[in-house]
C-alpha cells in the first residue's frame, strides 16, 4: 500500500511552451550557470534554497550578478525561490518538467527524503527526469537515496529518471550575500 502525500492546491497555470525547471541549489553553479541558461530559453525557473531564510533573501534580491570567466558579467533575474522540503517546493516539483540539482557532491544524498516526498506528490502519469549537475558521477547516489526514502515511507513514485551532468563553465563570482 502506498502513502499519499498532501499537496497544496495547484494554482491555475498556462503551460509554458518551453517548460518549468526546478533548480535545487541556488549557488554559483545553480544561479550562475543553470538558471541563466533556462531563463534565457524562456523556461519558468524555480530556485530551491536549503532554508526558508535563504529563499526569502533570494526573493528580496530579485536577481543576481554573475561573473563568468573570461570576464563575462551579466545580471540575471532570480525568478521564484522556495525552501527545500516545504509545500511550495512540493508544488514546484509537482508542476516541473525537469529537476536539476547543484548542491555539491557531499550534499547530494541528503536530498533523498525531501525529494522522495515531493516526487511522491506528482501524478503517477507524469514522468520526470532529475539531472544531478556535480563534479562526479553522483546521480546513482541520489537515485538510491530517493528510492530508499520512498520505500521507507511507502510512497509510490511517478516514472523518474536520474542522470548526471558536469558543467564546464567557471562561475568566478556571484552569491546572495553580496560578497562575490
mmCIF file of N, CA, C and O in Angstrom, residues 8 19 26 50 56 58 69 71 77 79 90 111 115-116 121-122 131 141 144 150 162 167:
data_model
loop_
_atom_site.group_PDB
_atom_site.id
_atom_site.type_symbol
_atom_site.label_atom_id
_atom_site.label_comp_id
_atom_site.label_asym_id
_atom_site.label_seq_id
_atom_site.Cartn_x
_atom_site.Cartn_y
_atom_site.Cartn_z
ATOM 1 N N UNK A 8 -0.448 21.040 -1.718
ATOM 2 C CA UNK A 8 -1.229 22.265 -1.728
ATOM 3 C C UNK A 8 -1.982 22.349 -3.040
ATOM 4 O O UNK A 8 -1.573 21.745 -4.033
ATOM 5 N N UNK A 19 8.797 25.061 -20.843
ATOM 6 C CA UNK A 19 8.842 24.185 -19.692
ATOM 7 C C UNK A 19 9.036 24.890 -18.373
ATOM 8 O O UNK A 19 9.179 26.107 -18.299
ATOM 9 N N UNK A 26 20.815 27.065 -5.190
ATOM 10 C CA UNK A 26 20.983 28.387 -5.816
ATOM 11 C C UNK A 26 22.339 29.013 -5.517
ATOM 12 O O UNK A 26 22.433 30.159 -5.102
ATOM 13 N N UNK A 50 18.184 25.921 0.616
ATOM 14 C CA UNK A 50 18.206 24.991 1.743
ATOM 15 C C UNK A 50 17.247 25.411 2.853
ATOM 16 O O UNK A 50 16.641 24.574 3.507
ATOM 17 N N UNK A 56 13.892 33.513 1.106
ATOM 18 C CA UNK A 56 13.399 34.883 1.268
ATOM 19 C C UNK A 56 14.460 35.887 0.839
ATOM 20 O O UNK A 56 14.154 36.885 0.186
ATOM 21 N N UNK A 58 16.767 35.465 -1.402
ATOM 22 C CA UNK A 58 16.818 35.433 -2.865
ATOM 23 C C UNK A 58 15.656 36.219 -3.450
ATOM 24 O O UNK A 58 15.828 37.004 -4.387
ATOM 25 N N UNK A 69 34.196 33.433 -16.248
ATOM 26 C CA UNK A 69 35.464 33.667 -16.908
ATOM 27 C C UNK A 69 35.296 33.348 -18.388
ATOM 28 O O UNK A 69 34.492 32.485 -18.735
ATOM 29 N N UNK A 71 35.940 37.097 -17.969
ATOM 30 C CA UNK A 71 35.436 38.460 -17.855
ATOM 31 C C UNK A 71 34.023 38.725 -18.336
ATOM 32 O O UNK A 71 33.720 39.849 -18.713
ATOM 33 N N UNK A 77 17.644 37.847 -13.500
ATOM 34 C CA UNK A 77 16.545 37.888 -12.530
ATOM 35 C C UNK A 77 16.454 36.547 -11.808
ATOM 36 O O UNK A 77 16.720 35.506 -12.389
ATOM 37 N N UNK A 79 13.794 34.994 -10.476
ATOM 38 C CA UNK A 79 12.603 34.168 -10.631
ATOM 39 C C UNK A 79 12.044 33.819 -9.269
ATOM 40 O O UNK A 79 12.252 34.521 -8.284
ATOM 41 N N UNK A 90 7.170 21.259 -2.848
ATOM 42 C CA UNK A 90 6.407 20.108 -3.341
ATOM 43 C C UNK A 90 5.516 20.511 -4.516
ATOM 44 O O UNK A 90 5.379 19.755 -5.476
ATOM 45 N N UNK A 111 19.481 14.994 -0.100
ATOM 46 C CA UNK A 111 18.259 15.410 -0.788
ATOM 47 C C UNK A 111 17.222 14.289 -0.869
ATOM 48 O O UNK A 111 16.062 14.527 -1.185
ATOM 49 N N UNK A 115 13.211 15.022 -1.528
ATOM 50 C CA UNK A 115 12.869 14.874 -2.943
ATOM 51 C C UNK A 115 11.894 13.712 -3.138
ATOM 52 O O UNK A 115 10.963 13.805 -3.941
ATOM 53 N N UNK A 116 12.062 12.624 -2.385
ATOM 54 C CA UNK A 116 11.127 11.497 -2.473
ATOM 55 C C UNK A 116 9.721 11.944 -2.098
ATOM 56 O O UNK A 116 8.741 11.600 -2.780
ATOM 57 N N UNK A 121 4.261 13.212 -4.525
ATOM 58 C CA UNK A 121 3.067 14.022 -4.734
ATOM 59 C C UNK A 121 2.746 14.286 -6.195
ATOM 60 O O UNK A 121 1.716 14.883 -6.504
ATOM 61 N N UNK A 122 3.610 13.850 -7.104
ATOM 62 C CA UNK A 122 3.353 14.025 -8.535
ATOM 63 C C UNK A 122 2.347 12.993 -9.004
ATOM 64 O O UNK A 122 2.236 11.903 -8.447
ATOM 65 N N UNK A 131 18.259 15.676 -13.113
ATOM 66 C CA UNK A 131 19.628 15.767 -13.608
ATOM 67 C C UNK A 131 20.514 16.296 -12.476
ATOM 68 O O UNK A 131 20.279 17.389 -11.962
ATOM 69 N N UNK A 141 23.851 7.892 -6.576
ATOM 70 C CA UNK A 141 23.728 8.112 -5.133
ATOM 71 C C UNK A 141 22.387 8.768 -4.817
ATOM 72 O O UNK A 141 21.688 8.366 -3.881
ATOM 73 N N UNK A 144 19.483 6.220 -5.400
ATOM 74 C CA UNK A 144 19.353 5.269 -4.282
ATOM 75 C C UNK A 144 18.728 5.940 -3.067
ATOM 76 O O UNK A 144 17.856 5.367 -2.405
ATOM 77 N N UNK A 150 11.605 6.709 -0.405
ATOM 78 C CA UNK A 150 10.236 6.446 -0.869
ATOM 79 C C UNK A 150 9.746 5.096 -0.353
ATOM 80 O O UNK A 150 8.620 4.971 0.131
ATOM 81 N N UNK A 162 17.075 9.360 -13.445
ATOM 82 C CA UNK A 162 18.166 10.105 -12.819
ATOM 83 C C UNK A 162 19.356 10.072 -13.764
ATOM 84 O O UNK A 162 19.746 9.011 -14.243
ATOM 85 N N UNK A 167 29.072 20.431 -15.579
ATOM 86 C CA UNK A 167 29.080 21.717 -16.274
ATOM 87 C C UNK A 167 30.511 22.223 -16.364
ATOM 88 O O UNK A 167 31.247 22.192 -15.375
#
